[in-house]
Amino acid sequence: MRVHRIYCKSVSDQDSIFDLDQSQSNHISKVLRLRIEDKVEVFDGNGATAVCKIIEINRTIVILERITEIAVSDPAHPKIVSLLPVIKKDNLHFMVQKLTEIGVSDFIFYKPDLIDQSIAKKDLKKTLSKINEVVVNACKQCGSNFIPSVSALESLESAINSLNTNDHEIYAFDLNASDTFSLDKINIQKNICIITGPESGFSEQEINSLIKKDIKIRLLKNNILRAETAPIVISSLLQNHFGKF
């Protein structure tokens, strides 16, 4: 019988008995319809996981008891950081889900200059709240014990400035780039940050920001990829490449 995965930071606390928040409790009792004595795998989002059993279920809360030792996974290295434009909701959620499954460690979102006005009016805090939910659910499904960090900034330039350039090798992808992306030239001793643009591409000002920061601008073959497809393809190529070392 399949053991369901649940997210709760408390699984790695010293106390072996802990309760779940309302969202996770509702999922266990109303969606999965689990009962007392049923077992679940619980991960804390920072690499720790343990098998727990349900010892109490009521209308508002589920209480678990840890019944195995805590196992701790090693974080991926190098990490993939994805610097992404805010795009339409359904496409955004699909993109984040797949990138989480692939193994992206950090998401940094920015509002592109050439943003669709219907997106520009959206409340970024609400957008990030939903993205965090998508990320957690994707980790449940794919078996990752590390929940990616999620943040957002108002522009591409401010998003780039948030990065530690000494720790990251940074690539931006643009259809007008003259150099083709080559996996063999990547320095795998550093974390990799990929920057992609919206459907309309980078603005002239954004390209200038990339150039000023000495960021490598590359072409991903000649196919025109959608805003949500490009980072998925690039991240998949990177993870396959890292697996060779």
PDB file of C-alpha atoms in Angstrom:
ATOM      1  CA  MET A   1       0.000   0.000   0.000  1.00  0.00           C
ATOM      2  CA  ARG A   2       1.321   3.412  -0.939  1.00  0.00           C
ATOM      3  CA  VAL A   3       2.439   5.651   1.941  1.00  0.00           C
ATOM      4  CA  HIS A   4       1.274   9.229   1.345  1.00  0.00           C
ATOM      5  CA  ARG A   5       3.715  12.122   1.753  1.00  0.00           C
ATOM      6  CA  ILE A   6       2.898  15.092   3.964  1.00  0.00           C
ATOM      7  CA  TYR A   7       4.801  18.329   4.561  1.00  0.00           C
ATOM      8  CA  CYS A   8       5.349  19.527   8.133  1.00  0.00           C
ATOM      9  CA  LYS A   9       8.376  21.327   9.577  1.00  0.00           C
ATOM     10  CA  SER A  10       7.714  19.831  13.009  1.00  0.00           C
ATOM     11  CA  VAL A  11       8.710  16.308  11.951  1.00  0.00           C
ATOM     12  CA  SER A  12      12.359  17.113  12.653  1.00  0.00           C
ATOM     13  CA  ASP A  13      11.702  18.723  16.051  1.00  0.00           C
ATOM     14  CA  GLN A  14      12.836  17.033  19.265  1.00  0.00           C
ATOM     15  CA  ASP A  15       9.273  16.100  20.262  1.00  0.00           C
ATOM     16  CA  SER A  16       8.102  12.983  18.412  1.00  0.00           C
ATOM     17  CA  ILE A  17       4.419  13.947  18.724  1.00  0.00           C
ATOM     18  CA  PHE A  18       3.225  16.961  16.751  1.00  0.00           C
ATOM     19  CA  ASP A  19       0.155  18.344  15.053  1.00  0.00           C
ATOM     20  CA  LEU A  20      -0.381  19.415  11.467  1.00  0.00           C
ATOM     21  CA  ASP A  21      -1.627  22.777  10.280  1.00  0.00           C
ATOM     22  CA  GLN A  22      -5.214  23.083   9.100  1.00  0.00           C
ATOM     23  CA  SER A  23      -4.385  22.718   5.407  1.00  0.00           C
ATOM     24  CA  GLN A  24      -2.427  19.487   5.861  1.00  0.00           C
ATOM     25  CA  SER A  25      -4.976  18.180   8.383  1.00  0.00           C
ATOM     26  CA  ASN A  26      -7.816  18.760   5.937  1.00  0.00           C
ATOM     27  CA  HIS A  27      -5.851  16.999   3.222  1.00  0.00           C
ATOM     28  CA  ILE A  28      -5.310  13.918   5.389  1.00  0.00           C
ATOM     29  CA  SER A  29      -8.861  13.672   6.745  1.00  0.00           C
ATOM     30  CA  LYS A  30     -11.011  14.939   3.871  1.00  0.00           C
ATOM     31  CA  VAL A  31      -9.014  14.213   0.723  1.00  0.00           C
ATOM     32  CA  LEU A  32      -6.951  11.133   1.576  1.00  0.00           C
ATOM     33  CA  ARG A  33      -9.538   9.957   4.149  1.00  0.00           C
ATOM     34  CA  LEU A  34      -6.895   8.412   6.374  1.00  0.00           C
ATOM     35  CA  ARG A  35      -7.676   7.069   9.823  1.00  0.00           C
ATOM     36  CA  ILE A  36      -6.022   6.608  13.229  1.00  0.00           C
ATOM     37  CA  GLU A  37      -3.030   4.222  13.020  1.00  0.00           C
ATOM     38  CA  ASP A  38      -2.545   4.919   9.285  1.00  0.00           C
ATOM     39  CA  LYS A  39       1.044   5.809   8.393  1.00  0.00           C
ATOM     40  CA  VAL A  40       2.371   8.745   6.366  1.00  0.00           C
ATOM     41  CA  GLU A  41       5.814   9.892   5.297  1.00  0.00           C
ATOM     42  CA  VAL A  42       6.454  13.402   6.561  1.00  0.00           C
ATOM     43  CA  PHE A  43       9.176  15.730   5.251  1.00  0.00           C
ATOM     44  CA  ASP A  44      10.219  19.086   6.685  1.00  0.00           C
ATOM     45  CA  GLY A  45      11.284  20.792   3.437  1.00  0.00           C
ATOM     46  CA  ASN A  46      14.925  20.995   4.542  1.00  0.00           C
ATOM     47  CA  GLY A  47      15.974  17.429   3.772  1.00  0.00           C
ATOM     48  CA  ALA A  48      14.621  15.549   6.822  1.00  0.00           C
ATOM     49  CA  THR A  49      11.956  12.859   6.576  1.00  0.00           C
ATOM     50  CA  ALA A  50      10.401  10.204   8.808  1.00  0.00           C
ATOM     51  CA  VAL A  51       7.479   7.787   8.858  1.00  0.00           C
ATOM     52  CA  CYS A  52       4.722   8.804  11.269  1.00  0.00           C
ATOM     53  CA  LYS A  53       1.395   7.347  12.344  1.00  0.00           C
ATOM     54  CA  ILE A  54      -1.851   9.170  12.969  1.00  0.00           C
ATOM     55  CA  ILE A  55      -2.766   9.093  16.653  1.00  0.00           C
ATOM     56  CA  GLU A  56      -5.642  11.576  16.651  1.00  0.00           C
ATOM     57  CA  ILE A  57      -8.046  13.061  14.124  1.00  0.00           C
ATOM     58  CA  ASN A  58     -10.746  15.585  14.961  1.00  0.00           C
ATOM     59  CA  ARG A  59     -12.672  18.243  13.050  1.00  0.00           C
ATOM     60  CA  THR A  60      -9.831  20.745  12.963  1.00  0.00           C
ATOM     61  CA  ILE A  61      -6.538  18.972  13.539  1.00  0.00           C
ATOM     62  CA  VAL A  62      -4.527  15.813  12.927  1.00  0.00           C
ATOM     63  CA  ILE A  63      -1.864  14.699  15.420  1.00  0.00           C
ATOM     64  CA  LEU A  64       1.023  12.474  14.351  1.00  0.00           C
ATOM     65  CA  GLU A  65       3.652  10.436  16.146  1.00  0.00           C
ATOM     66  CA  ARG A  66       7.064   9.855  14.593  1.00  0.00           C
ATOM     67  CA  ILE A  67       7.749   6.107  14.581  1.00  0.00           C
ATOM     68  CA  THR A  68      11.057   5.909  12.687  1.00  0.00           C
ATOM     69  CA  GLU A  69      14.391   7.660  12.976  1.00  0.00           C
ATOM     70  CA  ILE A  70      14.754  10.898  11.046  1.00  0.00           C
ATOM     71  CA  ALA A  71      16.554  10.414   7.738  1.00  0.00           C
ATOM     72  CA  VAL A  72      18.356  13.404   6.265  1.00  0.00           C
ATOM     73  CA  SER A  73      19.054  13.823   2.544  1.00  0.00           C
ATOM     74  CA  ASP A  74      22.009  15.737   1.148  1.00  0.00           C
ATOM     75  CA  PRO A  75      21.128  18.883  -0.810  1.00  0.00           C
ATOM     76  CA  ALA A  76      21.766  18.901  -4.540  1.00  0.00           C
ATOM     77  CA  HIS A  77      25.014  20.334  -5.849  1.00  0.00           C
ATOM     78  CA  PRO A  78      25.302  22.352  -7.883  1.00  0.00           C
ATOM     79  CA  LYS A  79      21.982  24.044  -7.267  1.00  0.00           C
ATOM     80  CA  ILE A  80      19.853  25.369 -10.083  1.00  0.00           C
ATOM     81  CA  VAL A  81      18.408  28.821  -9.437  1.00  0.00           C
ATOM     82  CA  SER A  82      15.707  29.958 -11.845  1.00  0.00           C
ATOM     83  CA  LEU A  83      15.117  33.673 -12.349  1.00  0.00           C
ATOM     84  CA  LEU A  84      11.730  33.897 -14.022  1.00  0.00           C
ATOM     85  CA  PRO A  85       9.218  36.445 -15.309  1.00  0.00           C
ATOM     86  CA  VAL A  86       5.728  36.620 -13.848  1.00  0.00           C
ATOM     87  CA  ILE A  87       3.442  35.200 -16.552  1.00  0.00           C
ATOM     88  CA  LYS A  88      -0.204  34.144 -16.836  1.00  0.00           C
ATOM     89  CA  LYS A  89      -1.463  32.142 -13.855  1.00  0.00           C
ATOM     90  CA  ASP A  90      -2.068  28.704 -15.382  1.00  0.00           C
ATOM     91  CA  ASN A  91       1.201  28.775 -17.313  1.00  0.00           C
ATOM     92  CA  LEU A  92       3.035  30.058 -14.240  1.00  0.00           C
ATOM     93  CA  HIS A  93       1.748  27.238 -12.036  1.00  0.00           C
ATOM     94  CA  PHE A  94       2.556  24.606 -14.670  1.00  0.00           C
ATOM     95  CA  MET A  95       6.088  25.987 -15.050  1.00  0.00           C
ATOM     96  CA  VAL A  96       6.740  26.061 -11.289  1.00  0.00           C
ATOM     97  CA  GLN A  97       5.371  22.549 -10.819  1.00  0.00           C
ATOM     98  CA  LYS A  98       7.594  21.052 -13.503  1.00  0.00           C
ATOM     99  CA  LEU A  99      10.696  22.975 -12.439  1.00  0.00           C
ATOM    100  CA  THR A 100      10.215  21.757  -8.865  1.00  0.00           C
ATOM    101  CA  GLU A 101       9.928  18.178 -10.117  1.00  0.00           C
ATOM    102  CA  ILE A 102      13.116  18.617 -12.154  1.00  0.00           C
ATOM    103  CA  GLY A 103      14.980  19.877  -9.094  1.00  0.00           C
ATOM    104  CA  VAL A 104      15.236  23.677  -9.211  1.00  0.00           C
ATOM    105  CA  SER A 105      16.367  24.836  -5.749  1.00  0.00           C
ATOM    106  CA  ASP A 106      15.363  28.512  -5.772  1.00  0.00           C
ATOM    107  CA  PHE A 107      12.811  30.587  -7.639  1.00  0.00           C
ATOM    108  CA  ILE A 108      13.243  34.334  -8.058  1.00  0.00           C
ATOM    109  CA  PHE A 109      10.402  36.046  -9.918  1.00  0.00           C
ATOM    110  CA  TYR A 110      10.496  39.491 -11.496  1.00  0.00           C
ATOM    111  CA  LYS A 111       8.047  41.749 -13.297  1.00  0.00           C
ATOM    112  CA  PRO A 112       9.373  42.085 -16.868  1.00  0.00           C
ATOM    113  CA  ASP A 113       9.308  45.422 -18.671  1.00  0.00           C
ATOM    114  CA  LEU A 114       7.204  43.882 -21.463  1.00  0.00           C
ATOM    115  CA  ILE A 115       4.622  42.503 -19.079  1.00  0.00           C
ATOM    116  CA  ASP A 116       1.032  41.806 -20.067  1.00  0.00           C
ATOM    117  CA  GLN A 117      -1.038  44.522 -18.372  1.00  0.00           C
ATOM    118  CA  SER A 118      -3.553  41.978 -17.106  1.00  0.00           C
ATOM    119  CA  ILE A 119      -0.685  40.366 -15.178  1.00  0.00           C
ATOM    120  CA  ALA A 120       0.821  43.665 -14.018  1.00  0.00           C
ATOM    121  CA  LYS A 121      -2.377  44.435 -12.078  1.00  0.00           C
ATOM    122  CA  LYS A 122      -2.235  41.192 -10.089  1.00  0.00           C
ATOM    123  CA  ASP A 123      -1.363  41.205  -6.378  1.00  0.00           C
ATOM    124  CA  LEU A 124       2.162  39.770  -6.248  1.00  0.00           C
ATOM    125  CA  LYS A 125       1.742  38.610  -2.631  1.00  0.00           C
ATOM    126  CA  LYS A 126      -1.266  36.474  -3.577  1.00  0.00           C
ATOM    127  CA  THR A 127       0.629  35.147  -6.588  1.00  0.00           C
ATOM    128  CA  LEU A 128       3.563  34.103  -4.387  1.00  0.00           C
ATOM    129  CA  SER A 129       1.253  32.484  -1.841  1.00  0.00           C
ATOM    130  CA  LYS A 130      -0.230  30.253  -4.527  1.00  0.00           C
ATOM    131  CA  ILE A 131       3.208  29.488  -5.970  1.00  0.00           C
ATOM    132  CA  ASN A 132       4.373  28.291  -2.557  1.00  0.00           C
ATOM    133  CA  GLU A 133       1.375  25.968  -2.429  1.00  0.00           C
ATOM    134  CA  VAL A 134       2.209  24.607  -5.896  1.00  0.00           C
ATOM    135  CA  VAL A 135       5.825  24.030  -4.840  1.00  0.00           C
ATOM    136  CA  VAL A 136       4.844  22.083  -1.706  1.00  0.00           C
ATOM    137  CA  ASN A 137       2.388  19.896  -3.627  1.00  0.00           C
ATOM    138  CA  ALA A 138       4.998  19.213  -6.316  1.00  0.00           C
ATOM    139  CA  CYS A 139       7.501  18.107  -3.643  1.00  0.00           C
ATOM    140  CA  LYS A 140       4.908  15.755  -2.186  1.00  0.00           C
ATOM    141  CA  GLN A 141       4.402  14.125  -5.566  1.00  0.00           C
ATOM    142  CA  CYS A 142       7.969  13.927  -6.838  1.00  0.00           C
ATOM    143  CA  GLY A 143       9.623  12.754  -3.609  1.00  0.00           C
ATOM    144  CA  SER A 144      11.868  15.761  -3.066  1.00  0.00           C
ATOM    145  CA  ASN A 145      12.576  16.490   0.602  1.00  0.00           C
ATOM    146  CA  PHE A 146      13.771  20.030  -0.145  1.00  0.00           C
ATOM    147  CA  ILE A 147      11.216  22.767  -0.755  1.00  0.00           C
ATOM    148  CA  PRO A 148      12.609  25.455  -3.081  1.00  0.00           C
ATOM    149  CA  SER A 149      12.732  29.014  -1.819  1.00  0.00           C
ATOM    150  CA  VAL A 150      10.400  31.466  -3.563  1.00  0.00           C
ATOM    151  CA  SER A 151      10.871  35.226  -3.763  1.00  0.00           C
ATOM    152  CA  ALA A 152       9.839  38.088  -6.045  1.00  0.00           C
ATOM    153  CA  LEU A 153      11.249  41.475  -6.981  1.00  0.00           C
ATOM    154  CA  GLU A 154       9.886  44.350  -9.006  1.00  0.00           C
ATOM    155  CA  SER A 155      12.354  44.237 -11.901  1.00  0.00           C
ATOM    156  CA  LEU A 156      14.913  42.054 -13.630  1.00  0.00           C
ATOM    157  CA  GLU A 157      17.736  44.352 -12.504  1.00  0.00           C
ATOM    158  CA  SER A 158      16.767  44.116  -8.832  1.00  0.00           C
ATOM    159  CA  ALA A 159      16.409  40.332  -9.168  1.00  0.00           C
ATOM    160  CA  ILE A 160      19.925  40.083 -10.603  1.00  0.00           C
ATOM    161  CA  ASN A 161      21.260  42.311  -7.813  1.00  0.00           C
ATOM    162  CA  SER A 162      19.850  39.875  -5.254  1.00  0.00           C
ATOM    163  CA  LEU A 163      22.224  37.155  -6.462  1.00  0.00           C
ATOM    164  CA  ASN A 164      25.682  36.482  -5.110  1.00  0.00           C
ATOM    165  CA  THR A 165      27.569  36.489  -8.404  1.00  0.00           C
ATOM    166  CA  ASN A 166      30.618  34.892  -6.756  1.00  0.00           C
ATOM    167  CA  ASP A 167      28.609  31.749  -5.969  1.00  0.00           C
ATOM    168  CA  HIS A 168      26.647  31.526  -9.208  1.00  0.00           C
ATOM    169  CA  GLU A 169      27.415  31.052 -12.851  1.00  0.00           C
ATOM    170  CA  ILE A 170      24.653  33.009 -14.554  1.00  0.00           C
ATOM    171  CA  TYR A 171      23.170  32.474 -18.016  1.00  0.00           C
ATOM    172  CA  ALA A 172      20.408  34.469 -19.688  1.00  0.00           C
ATOM    173  CA  PHE A 173      18.629  33.060 -22.724  1.00  0.00           C
ATOM    174  CA  ASP A 174      17.567  35.242 -25.628  1.00  0.00           C
ATOM    175  CA  LEU A 175      16.635  34.560 -29.259  1.00  0.00           C
ATOM    176  CA  ASN A 176      18.922  37.363 -30.437  1.00  0.00           C
ATOM    177  CA  ALA A 177      22.015  35.970 -28.724  1.00  0.00           C
ATOM    178  CA  SER A 178      24.966  35.245 -30.975  1.00  0.00           C
ATOM    179  CA  ASP A 179      26.492  32.424 -28.892  1.00  0.00           C
ATOM    180  CA  THR A 180      24.823  29.022 -28.521  1.00  0.00           C
ATOM    181  CA  PHE A 181      24.435  27.501 -25.063  1.00  0.00           C
ATOM    182  CA  SER A 182      27.026  24.781 -24.384  1.00  0.00           C
ATOM    183  CA  LEU A 183      26.749  22.429 -21.411  1.00  0.00           C
ATOM    184  CA  ASP A 184      30.426  21.522 -21.677  1.00  0.00           C
ATOM    185  CA  LYS A 185      31.469  25.072 -20.779  1.00  0.00           C
ATOM    186  CA  ILE A 186      29.551  25.159 -17.491  1.00  0.00           C
ATOM    187  CA  ASN A 187      31.553  25.413 -14.273  1.00  0.00           C
ATOM    188  CA  ILE A 188      29.842  22.755 -12.146  1.00  0.00           C
ATOM    189  CA  GLN A 189      31.769  23.914  -9.046  1.00  0.00           C
ATOM    190  CA  LYS A 190      29.345  26.821  -8.837  1.00  0.00           C
ATOM    191  CA  ASN A 191      25.579  26.992  -8.558  1.00  0.00           C
ATOM    192  CA  ILE A 192      23.871  27.721 -11.859  1.00  0.00           C
ATOM    193  CA  CYS A 193      21.364  30.532 -12.328  1.00  0.00           C
ATOM    194  CA  ILE A 194      19.253  30.639 -15.481  1.00  0.00           C
ATOM    195  CA  ILE A 195      17.382  33.768 -16.535  1.00  0.00           C
ATOM    196  CA  THR A 196      14.516  33.605 -19.003  1.00  0.00           C
ATOM    197  CA  GLY A 197      12.149  36.237 -20.335  1.00  0.00           C
ATOM    198  CA  PRO A 198       8.422  36.589 -21.023  1.00  0.00           C
ATOM    199  CA  GLU A 199       6.655  35.807 -24.312  1.00  0.00           C
ATOM    200  CA  SER A 200       7.625  39.251 -25.678  1.00  0.00           C
ATOM    201  CA  GLY A 201      11.267  38.775 -24.735  1.00  0.00           C
ATOM    202  CA  PHE A 202      13.623  41.047 -22.829  1.00  0.00           C
ATOM    203  CA  SER A 203      13.345  44.797 -23.277  1.00  0.00           C
ATOM    204  CA  GLU A 204      16.336  46.806 -24.501  1.00  0.00           C
ATOM    205  CA  GLN A 205      16.848  48.120 -20.967  1.00  0.00           C
ATOM    206  CA  GLU A 206      16.827  44.576 -19.549  1.00  0.00           C
ATOM    207  CA  ILE A 207      19.384  43.419 -22.125  1.00  0.00           C
ATOM    208  CA  ASN A 208      21.578  46.369 -21.152  1.00  0.00           C
ATOM    209  CA  SER A 209      21.289  45.350 -17.484  1.00  0.00           C
ATOM    210  CA  LEU A 210      22.438  41.836 -18.361  1.00  0.00           C
ATOM    211  CA  ILE A 211      25.385  43.160 -20.360  1.00  0.00           C
ATOM    212  CA  LYS A 212      26.449  45.552 -17.580  1.00  0.00           C
ATOM    213  CA  LYS A 213      26.513  42.670 -15.133  1.00  0.00           C
ATOM    214  CA  ASP A 214      28.669  40.589 -17.535  1.00  0.00           C
ATOM    215  CA  ILE A 215      26.008  37.895 -17.635  1.00  0.00           C
ATOM    216  CA  LYS A 216      26.430  35.328 -20.385  1.00  0.00           C
ATOM    217  CA  ILE A 217      23.605  35.669 -22.923  1.00  0.00           C
ATOM    218  CA  ARG A 218      22.999  32.489 -24.874  1.00  0.00           C
ATOM    219  CA  LEU A 219      20.812  31.070 -27.621  1.00  0.00           C
ATOM    220  CA  LEU A 220      19.027  27.765 -27.003  1.00  0.00           C
ATOM    221  CA  LYS A 221      19.180  26.361 -30.547  1.00  0.00           C
ATOM    222  CA  ASN A 222      16.770  28.019 -32.983  1.00  0.00           C
ATOM    223  CA  ASN A 223      13.371  26.893 -31.718  1.00  0.00           C
ATOM    224  CA  ILE A 224      11.109  29.573 -30.297  1.00  0.00           C
ATOM    225  CA  LEU A 225      10.001  28.283 -26.900  1.00  0.00           C
ATOM    226  CA  ARG A 226       7.137  29.560 -24.795  1.00  0.00           C
ATOM    227  CA  ALA A 227       7.963  31.480 -21.622  1.00  0.00           C
ATOM    228  CA  GLU A 228       6.984  28.493 -19.459  1.00  0.00           C
ATOM    229  CA  THR A 229       8.714  25.930 -21.714  1.00  0.00           C
ATOM    230  CA  ALA A 230      12.184  27.478 -21.988  1.00  0.00           C
ATOM    231  CA  PRO A 231      13.203  27.160 -18.304  1.00  0.00           C
ATOM    232  CA  ILE A 232      11.869  23.597 -18.182  1.00  0.00           C
ATOM    233  CA  VAL A 233      13.982  22.576 -21.172  1.00  0.00           C
ATOM    234  CA  ILE A 234      17.092  24.318 -19.855  1.00  0.00           C
ATOM    235  CA  SER A 235      16.742  22.876 -16.340  1.00  0.00           C
ATOM    236  CA  SER A 236      16.230  19.379 -17.744  1.00  0.00           C
ATOM    237  CA  LEU A 237      19.401  19.688 -19.820  1.00  0.00           C
ATOM    238  CA  LEU A 238      21.346  20.877 -16.767  1.00  0.00           C
ATOM    239  CA  GLN A 239      20.139  18.103 -14.475  1.00  0.00           C
ATOM    240  CA  ASN A 240      20.963  15.477 -17.099  1.00  0.00           C
ATOM    241  CA  HIS A 241      24.421  17.019 -17.489  1.00  0.00           C
ATOM    242  CA  PHE A 242      25.061  17.113 -13.717  1.00  0.00           C
ATOM    243  CA  GLY A 243      24.158  13.421 -13.511  1.00  0.00           C
ATOM    244  CA  LYS A 244      27.290  12.581 -15.497  1.00  0.00           C
ATOM    245  CA  PHE A 245      29.607  13.753 -12.711  1.00  0.00           C
TER     246      PHE A 245
END
